Short mmCIF file of C-alpha atoms and ligand atoms in Angstrom, two decimals:
data_model
loop_
_atom_site.label_atom_id
_atom_site.label_comp_id
_atom_site.label_asym_id
_atom_site.label_seq_id
_atom_site.Cartn_x
_atom_site.Cartn_y
_atom_site.Cartn_z
CA MET S 1 -16.40 12.94 23.58
CA GLU S 2 -18.35 9.90 24.60
CA ILE S 3 -18.44 6.21 23.90
CA VAL S 4 -21.43 4.86 22.06
CA CYS S 5 -21.67 1.07 21.98
CA THR S 6 -24.24 -1.04 20.18
CA PRO S 7 -26.64 -3.09 22.39
CA GLU S 8 -24.81 -6.23 21.19
CA GLU S 9 -21.41 -4.82 22.24
CA LEU S 10 -22.86 -3.86 25.65
CA ARG S 11 -24.30 -7.35 26.11
CA ILE S 12 -20.92 -8.96 25.36
CA PHE S 13 -19.04 -6.55 27.66
CA GLU S 14 -21.47 -7.25 30.52
CA LEU S 15 -20.91 -10.98 30.08
CA VAL S 16 -17.13 -10.45 30.13
CA GLY S 17 -17.61 -8.44 33.36
CA ASN S 18 -19.65 -11.34 34.83
CA ALA S 19 -16.96 -13.82 33.83
CA SER S 20 -14.25 -11.71 35.49
CA ALA S 21 -16.37 -11.48 38.70
CA GLU S 22 -16.59 -15.29 38.71
CA LEU S 23 -12.79 -15.44 38.51
CA ASN S 24 -12.42 -12.69 41.09
CA VAL S 25 -10.36 -10.41 38.81
CA SER S 26 -10.95 -6.90 37.42
CA CYS S 27 -11.12 -6.29 33.68
CA TYR S 28 -11.04 -3.27 31.39
CA LEU S 29 -11.40 -2.34 27.76
CA ILE S 30 -8.20 -0.66 26.60
CA GLY S 31 -6.31 0.53 23.52
CA GLY S 32 -7.59 1.08 20.00
CA PHE S 33 -11.23 0.22 20.71
CA VAL S 34 -11.56 2.93 23.38
CA ARG S 35 -9.61 5.44 21.27
CA ASP S 36 -11.61 4.80 18.11
CA LYS S 37 -14.98 4.80 19.88
CA LEU S 38 -14.15 8.17 21.47
CA LEU S 39 -13.17 9.50 18.04
CA GLY S 40 -16.33 8.08 16.46
CA ARG S 41 -14.30 5.83 14.15
CA PRO S 42 -15.64 2.36 13.29
CA THR S 43 -13.95 -0.47 15.18
CA LYS S 44 -14.52 -4.20 15.47
CA ASP S 45 -11.52 -5.21 17.65
CA ALA S 46 -11.63 -4.93 21.41
CA ASP S 47 -8.61 -5.43 23.66
CA ILE S 48 -9.50 -6.52 27.19
CA VAL S 49 -6.96 -6.45 29.97
CA CYS S 50 -7.51 -8.12 33.36
CA THR S 51 -5.66 -8.23 36.64
CA GLY S 52 -5.08 -11.96 36.40
CA ASP S 53 -4.94 -14.68 33.76
CA GLY S 54 -6.19 -13.36 30.38
CA ILE S 55 -6.49 -16.87 28.94
CA ALA S 56 -8.70 -18.03 31.80
CA LEU S 57 -10.92 -14.95 31.40
CA ALA S 58 -11.29 -15.58 27.66
CA HIS S 59 -12.45 -19.15 28.32
CA ALA S 60 -14.84 -18.06 31.08
CA ALA S 61 -16.32 -15.30 28.87
CA ALA S 62 -16.65 -17.66 25.87
CA ALA S 63 -18.54 -20.14 28.07
CA LEU S 64 -21.23 -17.51 28.69
CA LEU S 65 -21.83 -16.80 24.98
CA LYS S 66 -24.16 -18.71 22.65
CA PRO S 67 -23.03 -20.18 20.35
CA ARG S 68 -19.84 -20.66 22.32
CA PRO S 69 -16.92 -19.20 20.33
CA HIS S 70 -13.68 -21.09 19.90
CA VAL S 71 -10.85 -19.58 21.98
CA SER S 72 -7.34 -19.57 20.56
CA PHE S 73 -4.50 -18.70 22.87
CA PHE S 74 -0.72 -18.33 23.18
CA LYS S 75 0.42 -19.67 26.50
CA ASN S 76 3.88 -18.09 26.18
CA PHE S 77 2.44 -14.61 25.71
CA GLY S 78 -0.53 -15.08 28.04
CA THR S 79 -2.92 -13.84 25.33
CA ALA S 80 -6.19 -15.32 24.07
CA HIS S 81 -8.59 -14.41 21.31
CA PHE S 82 -12.06 -15.25 20.10
CA ARG S 83 -14.35 -13.99 17.41
CA TYR S 84 -18.02 -13.55 18.18
CA ASN S 85 -20.23 -12.66 15.22
CA ASP S 86 -18.01 -10.09 13.50
CA PHE S 87 -16.43 -8.84 16.71
CA ASP S 88 -12.82 -9.72 17.68
CA LEU S 89 -11.98 -9.89 21.37
CA GLU S 90 -8.39 -10.14 22.56
CA PHE S 91 -7.63 -10.92 26.22
CA VAL S 92 -4.41 -10.33 28.13
CA GLY S 93 -3.36 -10.16 31.76
CA ALA S 94 -2.20 -6.76 33.03
CA ARG S 95 1.58 -6.66 33.20
CA LYS S 96 4.63 -4.76 34.11
CA GLU S 97 7.21 -5.05 31.43
CA SER S 98 10.84 -4.25 31.14
CA TYR S 99 12.62 -4.70 27.86
CA ARG S 100 16.23 -5.63 27.47
CA ALA S 101 18.17 -3.21 25.29
CA GLU S 102 19.26 -5.73 22.63
CA SER S 103 15.92 -7.38 22.05
CA ARG S 104 12.21 -6.75 21.67
CA LYS S 105 11.40 -9.66 23.97
CA PRO S 106 10.22 -8.24 27.28
CA ASP S 107 10.63 -9.69 30.74
CA VAL S 108 6.99 -9.88 31.81
CA GLU S 109 5.62 -9.76 35.33
CA PRO S 110 1.97 -9.53 36.37
CA GLY S 111 0.97 -5.97 37.25
CA THR S 112 -1.88 -3.66 38.13
CA ILE S 113 -4.04 -1.87 35.55
CA GLU S 114 -1.92 1.26 36.18
CA ASP S 115 1.29 -0.67 35.45
CA ASP S 116 -0.26 -1.91 32.26
CA GLN S 117 -1.38 1.56 31.16
CA LEU S 118 2.11 2.91 31.81
CA ARG S 119 3.73 0.42 29.43
CA ARG S 120 1.43 1.26 26.53
CA ASP S 121 2.67 3.23 23.54
CA PHE S 122 0.67 6.48 23.57
CA THR S 123 -1.58 8.29 26.01
CA ILE S 124 -4.47 8.01 23.53
CA ASN S 125 -4.00 4.21 23.54
CA ALA S 126 -3.75 3.94 27.33
CA LEU S 127 -7.34 4.89 28.17
CA ALA S 128 -9.16 2.11 30.02
CA ILE S 129 -12.88 1.53 30.59
CA SER S 130 -14.02 -0.65 33.46
CA LEU S 131 -16.17 -3.69 32.72
CA ASN S 132 -16.53 -4.47 36.45
CA LYS S 133 -19.96 -4.50 38.09
CA ASP S 134 -19.23 -1.80 40.68
CA ASP S 135 -18.01 0.85 38.19
CA PHE S 136 -19.02 -0.50 34.74
CA GLY S 137 -18.23 2.07 32.04
CA LYS S 138 -15.92 4.24 34.17
CA LEU S 139 -12.98 5.73 32.27
CA THR S 140 -9.49 5.48 33.82
CA ASP S 141 -7.22 8.05 32.26
CA PRO S 142 -4.02 8.50 34.27
CA PHE S 143 -2.08 10.34 31.51
CA ASP S 144 -4.66 12.79 30.20
CA GLY S 145 -5.22 10.75 27.06
CA LEU S 146 -8.70 12.19 26.65
CA ALA S 147 -7.29 15.72 26.50
CA ASP S 148 -4.72 14.53 23.95
CA LEU S 149 -7.52 13.04 21.85
CA GLU S 150 -9.26 16.39 21.94
CA ARG S 151 -6.10 18.36 21.19
CA LYS S 152 -5.16 15.78 18.52
CA ILE S 153 -1.77 15.03 20.01
CA ILE S 154 0.45 11.93 20.02
CA ARG S 155 2.30 11.73 23.34
CA THR S 156 3.92 8.84 25.23
CA PRO S 157 2.92 7.96 28.84
CA LEU S 158 6.59 7.52 29.84
CA GLY S 159 9.54 9.60 28.61
CA PRO S 160 9.56 9.01 24.83
CA ASP S 161 13.10 7.59 24.81
CA VAL S 162 11.98 4.84 27.18
CA THR S 163 8.77 4.09 25.25
CA PHE S 164 10.59 3.92 21.91
CA SER S 165 13.55 1.96 23.06
CA ASP S 166 11.16 -0.51 24.75
CA ASP S 167 9.62 -1.15 21.34
CA PRO S 168 11.05 0.75 18.36
CA LEU S 169 8.07 -0.19 16.15
CA ARG S 170 6.22 2.47 18.13
CA MET S 171 8.15 5.14 16.20
CA MET S 172 6.43 3.89 13.04
CA ARG S 173 3.13 3.66 14.93
CA ALA S 174 3.41 7.29 16.09
CA ILE S 175 3.81 8.41 12.50
CA ARG S 176 1.06 6.06 11.32
CA PHE S 177 -1.43 7.40 13.90
CA ALA S 178 -0.47 11.00 13.06
CA THR S 179 -1.25 10.25 9.40
CA GLN S 180 -4.42 8.19 9.92
CA LEU S 181 -5.96 10.43 12.57
CA ASN S 182 -4.54 13.73 11.38
CA PHE S 183 -2.85 14.25 14.78
CA GLU S 184 0.36 16.06 15.61
CA ILE S 185 3.28 14.29 17.23
CA LEU S 186 4.40 16.36 20.22
CA PRO S 187 7.76 18.01 19.26
CA GLU S 188 9.71 16.34 22.07
CA VAL S 189 8.25 12.98 21.04
CA PHE S 190 9.26 13.57 17.43
CA GLU S 191 12.75 14.57 18.55
CA ALA S 192 12.98 11.27 20.40
CA ILE S 193 12.04 9.43 17.18
CA CYS S 194 14.85 11.27 15.39
CA ARG S 195 17.28 10.32 18.17
CA ASN S 196 16.23 6.66 18.26
CA CYS S 197 15.56 6.07 14.56
CA GLU S 198 18.44 3.65 14.19
CA ARG S 199 16.75 1.25 16.65
CA ILE S 200 14.17 0.46 13.95
CA LYS S 201 16.78 -2.01 12.64
CA ILE S 202 15.84 -4.56 15.32
CA ILE S 203 12.26 -4.71 14.03
CA SER S 204 11.32 -7.21 11.33
CA GLN S 205 10.68 -5.74 7.89
CA GLU S 206 7.22 -7.35 7.79
CA ARG S 207 6.09 -5.33 10.81
CA ILE S 208 7.65 -2.11 9.48
CA THR S 209 5.93 -2.62 6.13
CA ASP S 210 2.64 -3.30 7.85
CA GLU S 211 2.78 0.19 9.33
CA LEU S 212 4.08 1.66 6.06
CA ASN S 213 1.10 0.20 4.23
CA LYS S 214 -1.27 1.71 6.79
CA ILE S 215 0.36 5.07 6.07
CA MET S 216 0.00 4.43 2.32
CA ALA S 217 -3.68 3.57 2.80
CA ALA S 218 -4.44 6.84 4.65
CA ALA S 219 -6.28 9.73 3.02
CA LYS S 220 -3.07 11.78 2.72
CA PRO S 221 -0.07 9.42 2.78
CA SER S 222 2.39 12.31 2.24
CA VAL S 223 1.97 13.38 5.88
CA GLY S 224 3.48 10.13 7.15
CA LEU S 225 6.01 9.68 4.36
CA ASP S 226 7.41 13.15 5.00
CA LEU S 227 7.65 12.42 8.74
CA LEU S 228 9.38 9.10 7.99
CA TYR S 229 11.92 10.99 5.91
CA LYS S 230 12.43 13.87 8.34
CA SER S 231 12.78 11.57 11.36
CA GLY S 232 15.53 9.56 9.66
CA LEU S 233 13.50 6.32 9.78
CA LEU S 234 12.96 6.02 6.02
CA LYS S 235 16.65 5.73 5.15
CA HIS S 236 16.95 2.62 7.31
CA PHE S 237 14.50 0.54 5.31
CA PHE S 238 13.91 2.37 2.02
CA PRO S 239 17.05 4.34 1.12
CA GLN S 240 16.07 4.46 -2.57
CA ALA S 241 13.18 6.78 -1.64
CA VAL S 242 15.57 9.05 0.25
CA ASP S 243 17.76 9.20 -2.89
CA LEU S 244 14.86 11.06 -4.55
CA THR S 245 15.28 14.03 -2.21
CA GLY S 246 17.14 17.22 -3.00
CA VAL S 247 17.63 19.67 -5.82
CA GLU S 248 20.84 20.16 -7.76
CA ILE S 249 21.54 23.39 -9.62
CA ILE S 250 23.98 23.71 -12.52
CA GLU S 251 24.31 26.86 -14.66
CA GLY S 252 21.36 28.30 -12.78
CA LYS S 253 19.13 25.39 -13.78
CA GLY S 254 17.58 23.19 -11.09
CA HIS S 255 15.30 20.16 -11.32
CA LYS S 256 12.33 19.58 -9.08
CA ASP S 257 12.76 17.76 -5.77
CA ASN S 258 11.66 14.32 -6.86
CA PHE S 259 10.79 13.18 -3.34
CA TYR S 260 8.28 15.95 -2.72
CA HIS S 261 6.98 15.62 -6.27
CA THR S 262 6.46 11.89 -5.59
CA LEU S 263 4.58 12.63 -2.35
CA GLN S 264 2.28 14.97 -4.27
CA VAL S 265 1.66 12.30 -6.89
CA ILE S 266 0.82 9.76 -4.16
CA ASP S 267 -1.67 12.18 -2.57
CA ASN S 268 -3.22 12.96 -5.95
CA THR S 269 -3.58 9.24 -6.62
CA ALA S 270 -5.00 8.64 -3.13
CA ALA S 271 -7.64 11.32 -3.76
CA LYS S 272 -8.85 9.32 -6.77
CA SER S 273 -8.39 5.70 -5.72
CA ASP S 274 -8.24 3.45 -2.64
CA ASN S 275 -6.14 0.90 -4.50
CA LEU S 276 -3.03 0.43 -2.34
CA TRP S 277 -1.00 -0.93 -5.27
CA LEU S 278 -1.82 2.00 -7.47
CA ARG S 279 -0.51 4.20 -4.64
CA TRP S 280 2.65 2.08 -4.60
CA ALA S 281 3.00 2.63 -8.35
CA ALA S 282 2.82 6.36 -7.58
CA PHE S 283 5.51 5.95 -4.92
CA LEU S 284 7.82 4.14 -7.35
CA HIS S 285 7.00 5.96 -10.59
CA ASP S 286 10.15 8.13 -10.50
CA ILE S 287 12.33 5.82 -8.40
CA GLY S 288 14.66 5.38 -11.40
CA LYS S 289 15.36 9.11 -11.63
CA PRO S 290 18.44 9.38 -9.38
CA ALA S 291 20.19 6.62 -11.37
CA THR S 292 19.45 8.24 -14.74
CA LYS S 293 19.95 11.91 -13.85
CA LYS S 294 22.22 13.85 -16.24
CA PHE S 295 22.92 17.47 -16.95
CA GLU S 296 23.10 17.94 -20.71
CA ASP S 297 24.73 21.11 -21.99
CA GLY S 298 22.27 23.40 -23.64
CA HIS S 299 19.43 21.15 -22.58
CA GLY S 300 19.33 21.04 -18.79
CA TRP S 301 18.44 18.10 -16.56
CA THR S 302 17.32 14.83 -18.11
CA PHE S 303 16.22 11.48 -16.69
CA HIS S 304 16.19 9.42 -19.89
CA GLY S 305 14.95 5.88 -19.41
CA HIS S 306 14.03 6.37 -15.75
CA GLU S 307 10.79 4.47 -16.32
CA VAL S 308 12.71 1.40 -17.53
CA VAL S 309 15.18 1.61 -14.63
CA GLY S 310 12.24 2.07 -12.24
CA GLU S 311 10.49 -0.98 -13.67
CA ARG S 312 13.66 -3.03 -13.07
CA MET S 313 14.09 -1.68 -9.54
CA THR S 314 10.53 -2.61 -8.55
CA PRO S 315 11.06 -6.37 -7.85
CA ARG S 316 14.18 -5.60 -5.77
CA ILE S 317 12.34 -2.99 -3.73
CA PHE S 318 9.36 -5.30 -3.21
CA LYS S 319 11.72 -8.02 -1.98
CA GLN S 320 13.58 -5.63 0.31
CA LEU S 321 10.32 -4.29 1.81
CA LYS S 322 8.79 -7.79 2.00
CA LEU S 323 5.90 -6.71 -0.21
CA PRO S 324 4.21 -9.53 -2.16
CA LEU S 325 6.27 -10.88 -5.05
CA ASN S 326 3.22 -11.77 -7.11
CA ASP S 327 0.81 -10.17 -9.58
CA ARG S 328 0.70 -7.03 -7.45
CA MET S 329 4.41 -6.51 -7.96
CA LYS S 330 4.00 -7.11 -11.70
CA TYR S 331 1.15 -4.61 -11.79
CA VAL S 332 3.27 -1.94 -10.03
CA ALA S 333 6.28 -2.61 -12.30
CA LYS S 334 4.03 -2.37 -15.37
CA LEU S 335 2.55 0.98 -14.32
CA VAL S 336 6.02 2.35 -13.51
CA ALA S 337 7.19 1.26 -16.97
CA LEU S 338 4.20 2.86 -18.72
CA HIS S 339 3.77 6.02 -16.65
CA LEU S 340 5.09 8.39 -19.34
CA ARG S 341 3.14 6.89 -22.22
CA PRO S 342 -0.26 8.60 -21.89
CA ILE S 343 1.37 12.02 -21.56
CA SER S 344 3.48 11.39 -24.65
CA LEU S 345 0.19 10.93 -26.53
CA THR S 346 -0.87 14.50 -25.77
CA LYS S 347 1.52 15.76 -28.46
CA GLU S 348 0.14 16.67 -31.85
CA ASP S 349 0.11 14.28 -34.84
CA ILE S 350 -0.31 11.17 -32.74
CA THR S 351 -1.46 8.25 -34.89
CA ASP S 352 -4.14 5.70 -34.05
CA SER S 353 -1.46 3.04 -33.95
CA ALA S 354 0.26 4.78 -30.99
CA MET S 355 -3.14 4.71 -29.27
CA ARG S 356 -3.60 1.03 -30.14
CA ARG S 357 -0.15 0.24 -28.71
CA LEU S 358 -0.98 1.87 -25.40
CA LEU S 359 -4.32 0.04 -25.25
CA PHE S 360 -2.47 -3.20 -25.94
CA ASP S 361 0.35 -2.61 -23.44
CA ALA S 362 -1.87 -1.29 -20.61
CA GLY S 363 -4.70 -3.77 -21.22
CA GLU S 364 -6.97 -4.06 -18.21
CA ASP S 365 -4.86 -1.57 -16.23
CA LEU S 366 -5.50 1.37 -18.54
CA GLU S 367 -7.84 3.25 -16.17
CA ASP S 368 -5.31 2.94 -13.34
CA LEU S 369 -2.51 4.09 -15.61
CA MET S 370 -4.56 7.15 -16.58
CA ILE S 371 -5.14 7.98 -12.87
CA LEU S 372 -1.39 7.70 -12.21
CA CYS S 373 -0.51 9.78 -15.22
CA GLU S 374 -3.01 12.51 -14.41
CA SER S 375 -1.75 12.55 -10.81
CA ASP S 376 1.78 13.05 -12.15
CA ILE S 377 0.88 16.50 -13.50
CA THR S 378 2.06 18.61 -10.55
CA SER S 379 3.52 21.76 -12.08
CA LYS S 380 3.14 24.94 -10.01
CA ASN S 381 2.20 26.76 -13.19
CA LYS S 382 -1.62 26.64 -13.20
CA MET S 383 -1.87 27.45 -16.93
CA LYS S 384 0.48 24.60 -17.77
CA VAL S 385 -1.52 22.16 -15.64
CA LYS S 386 -4.79 23.28 -17.24
CA LYS S 387 -3.38 22.83 -20.75
CA TYR S 388 -2.00 19.38 -19.93
CA LEU S 389 -5.29 18.25 -18.39
CA GLU S 390 -7.25 19.47 -21.41
CA ASN S 391 -4.97 17.59 -23.79
CA PHE S 392 -5.21 14.59 -21.53
CA GLU S 393 -9.00 14.58 -21.87
CA ILE S 394 -8.58 14.52 -25.66
CA VAL S 395 -6.26 11.50 -25.36
CA LYS S 396 -8.82 9.73 -23.19
CA GLU S 397 -11.56 10.35 -25.75
CA ARG S 398 -9.39 9.10 -28.59
CA LEU S 399 -8.46 5.97 -26.62
CA VAL S 400 -12.16 5.24 -26.11
CA ALA S 401 -12.86 5.70 -29.83
CA VAL S 402 -9.96 3.49 -30.98
CA GLU S 403 -10.89 0.80 -28.46
CA GLU S 404 -14.50 0.78 -29.60
CA ASN S 405 -13.37 0.20 -33.13
CA ASP S 406 -10.47 -2.23 -32.69
CA ARG S 407 -11.11 -3.98 -29.33
CA ILE S 408 -7.42 -4.05 -28.47
CA ARG S 409 -7.52 -4.18 -24.65
CA SER S 410 -8.66 -7.77 -24.31
CA TRP S 411 -7.00 -8.65 -27.57
CA GLN S 412 -6.58 -12.29 -28.54
CA PRO S 413 -4.58 -12.98 -31.70
CA PRO S 414 -6.90 -13.94 -34.57
CA ILE S 415 -4.59 -16.94 -35.16
CA SER S 416 -3.00 -18.56 -32.11
CA GLY S 417 0.52 -19.99 -31.77
CA ASP S 418 -0.93 -23.54 -31.84
CA GLU S 419 -2.77 -22.76 -35.04
CA ILE S 420 0.38 -21.33 -36.62
CA MET S 421 2.17 -24.61 -35.82
CA GLN S 422 -0.63 -26.61 -37.47
CA ILE S 423 -0.77 -24.37 -40.54
CA PHE S 424 2.98 -24.74 -41.25
CA ASN S 425 3.46 -28.11 -39.52
CA LEU S 426 6.01 -26.56 -37.16
CA THR S 427 7.17 -27.69 -33.73
CA PRO S 428 7.56 -24.96 -31.06
CA SER S 429 10.37 -22.80 -32.42
CA ARG S 430 11.65 -19.30 -33.06
CA GLU S 431 9.65 -19.13 -36.33
CA VAL S 432 6.36 -19.49 -34.45
CA GLY S 433 7.29 -16.47 -32.30
CA VAL S 434 8.29 -14.44 -35.35
CA LEU S 435 5.00 -15.23 -37.11
CA LYS S 436 2.94 -14.42 -34.01
CA ASN S 437 4.72 -11.06 -33.63
CA THR S 438 4.23 -10.26 -37.30
CA ILE S 439 0.46 -10.60 -36.94
CA ARG S 440 0.35 -8.57 -33.72
CA GLU S 441 2.53 -5.75 -35.03
CA ALA S 442 0.58 -5.51 -38.29
CA ILE S 443 -2.73 -5.24 -36.43
CA LEU S 444 -1.40 -2.68 -33.91
CA ASP S 445 0.11 -0.64 -36.75
CA GLY S 446 -3.19 -0.76 -38.62
CA VAL S 447 -1.56 -2.53 -41.61
CA ILE S 448 -4.20 -5.28 -41.52
CA PRO S 449 -7.62 -5.43 -39.82
CA ASN S 450 -8.11 -7.62 -36.74
CA THR S 451 -9.56 -10.63 -38.66
CA PHE S 452 -8.63 -14.27 -39.33
CA GLU S 453 -8.58 -13.85 -43.13
CA ALA S 454 -6.25 -10.87 -43.13
CA ALA S 455 -3.95 -12.55 -40.58
CA TYR S 456 -3.88 -15.79 -42.62
CA ALA S 457 -2.95 -13.94 -45.81
CA LEU S 458 -0.17 -12.15 -43.97
CA LEU S 459 1.12 -15.45 -42.55
CA VAL S 460 1.39 -16.92 -46.03
CA GLU S 461 3.38 -13.86 -47.18
CA LYS S 462 5.70 -13.92 -44.16
CA GLY S 463 6.11 -17.71 -44.58
CA LYS S 464 7.60 -17.12 -48.01
CA GLU S 465 10.26 -14.91 -46.43
CA LEU S 466 11.03 -17.64 -43.89
CA LYS S 467 10.96 -20.27 -46.68
CA ILE S 468 8.05 -22.19 -45.18
CA GLN S 469 4.66 -22.97 -46.70
CA PRO S 470 1.25 -23.89 -45.33
CA VAL S 471 0.65 -27.64 -45.46
CA GLY S 472 -2.75 -28.28 -47.06
CA ASN S 473 -5.95 -26.52 -46.12
CA PHE S 474 -6.13 -25.44 -42.49
CA ILE S 475 -9.49 -26.16 -40.82
CA ARG S 476 -10.18 -24.24 -37.63
CA PRO S 477 -11.28 -26.68 -34.91
CA SER S 478 -13.87 -24.15 -33.81
CA GLY S 479 -15.51 -24.45 -37.22
CA GLY S 480 -14.01 -21.22 -38.59
CA GLU S 481 -12.89 -21.17 -42.22
CA GLY S 482 -9.28 -22.07 -43.14
N1 CTP L 501 0.41 -1.36 21.90
C1 CTP L 501 1.59 -0.83 22.41
N2 CTP L 501 2.74 -0.92 21.67
C2 CTP L 501 2.74 -1.54 20.46
C3 CTP L 501 1.55 -2.10 19.96
C4 CTP L 501 0.40 -1.99 20.70
O1 CTP L 501 1.59 -0.26 23.48
N3 CTP L 501 3.86 -1.63 19.77
C5 CTP L 501 -0.82 -1.28 22.72
C6 CTP L 501 -1.59 0.01 22.57
O2 CTP L 501 -2.23 0.29 23.78
C7 CTP L 501 -2.60 -0.35 21.49
C8 CTP L 501 -2.95 -1.77 21.88
O3 CTP L 501 -1.72 -2.32 22.36
O4 CTP L 501 -3.72 0.49 21.52
C9 CTP L 501 -3.50 -2.62 20.73
O5 CTP L 501 -2.59 -2.67 19.68
P1 CTP L 501 -3.00 -2.82 18.15
O6 CTP L 501 -4.19 -3.70 18.06
O7 CTP L 501 -1.75 -3.17 17.41
O8 CTP L 501 -3.33 -1.35 17.70
P2 CTP L 501 -4.57 -0.42 17.92
O9 CTP L 501 -4.18 0.68 18.83
O10 CTP L 501 -5.74 -1.25 18.31
O11 CTP L 501 -4.78 0.26 16.53
P3 CTP L 501 -5.05 -0.40 15.08
O12 CTP L 501 -6.14 -1.40 15.28
O13 CTP L 501 -5.41 0.77 14.25
O14 CTP L 501 -3.75 -1.02 14.69
#
């Protein structure tokens, strides 16, 4: 393993070394940059630690660069940052830290580079590279981090109980690195996570979710989600996911373990799409199952309406996990609500109007819904999976054909609510809603074509029922006929 830097990176590091010589301090690259470079992973963030004042070093280094970057700093934490081209440099003074048991706020004292390495989270993140003139580029590796990188192992420099109780977020980080890098957490380190899992409660949900999202964004999120479950961490911030675990057997009939099924669906989705929110829809697609589970005599296990319950649970879960309460949440809730629909269309004798309804309800998210639905086919029976997938292809083809003909996905009503009000001289009222729905339902059901004339004729008919009549001849402002 070796570190390969670009000429530009080398130039910047040499300047930082010069700046530290001016200040009479030593400085080192440390943390994720060193780890990722050794692993050959792309990285644009460099952490620099110095045996002195990190803020002063940042200013001195910035002064040597052209154009001079703006330095932002936090006096309380002794950290400083600047961005140069697309490179982020973070500066901090080496420190000895001791944490108090009830808080994450450490008592900080200046320390040597060895002190600083010792207080880092994992051996693979404690490797330091000198930027000093006399030994520029020399690796300092007091805990065999290089060997752990080669063996693909997550290990703590101190006893794991100390490292995790110093900063419990590191338990999430261990699992996140194991997932992202495909590393194994050393068994005694994992046991320490299990022992200390309750300490995660002192960490803010935003920071926990940040790590959770990094796990969700990995190539195989199931690795981390399973470790979160097995370590006992998951139940502290997402108990609804833990409720999916387990199999119940009555009269010899069991249902599948919905947690492990869900993990498979997330992995299947991840193999097809990088969209984090689609992966979240996969995570939540069956979240309503525990609440709707029933054993029906002669029938077996059912989860009727779990998609509706799941849709309703989604905003609460997003709030609890501090995920964004915006369009992304609505998108996830919508996919959870619709996740059974495409499969229900694989049955025989499905009409075009059922296809039109799915096109209408899924709209611009149809492709994502199809990925989710296909990912949800996880039976162990290969023949069954093959048959489902074949039928699924037929549904896809029919959806394309119906869409080409009827243009339902970006559907705009041929007569708008405003126009309905003008036609009947109505103010906003229940009637307007009824008339709008009548047009939409008739088009989706294929009763009338998707045209102004047909919709107008239907409005007149429906108006009679509601005892209202068009007032005079309606002229479309756009110039269309009335
Ligand atoms: N670190 C730590 N404990 C934490 C967070 C960070 O010891 N809870 C140390 C590690 O040495 C880590 C470095 O600070 O390598 C930088 O942290 P950060 O930028 O959060 O993570 P990276 O390791 O750089 O990884 P990534 O960029 O993938 O988050």
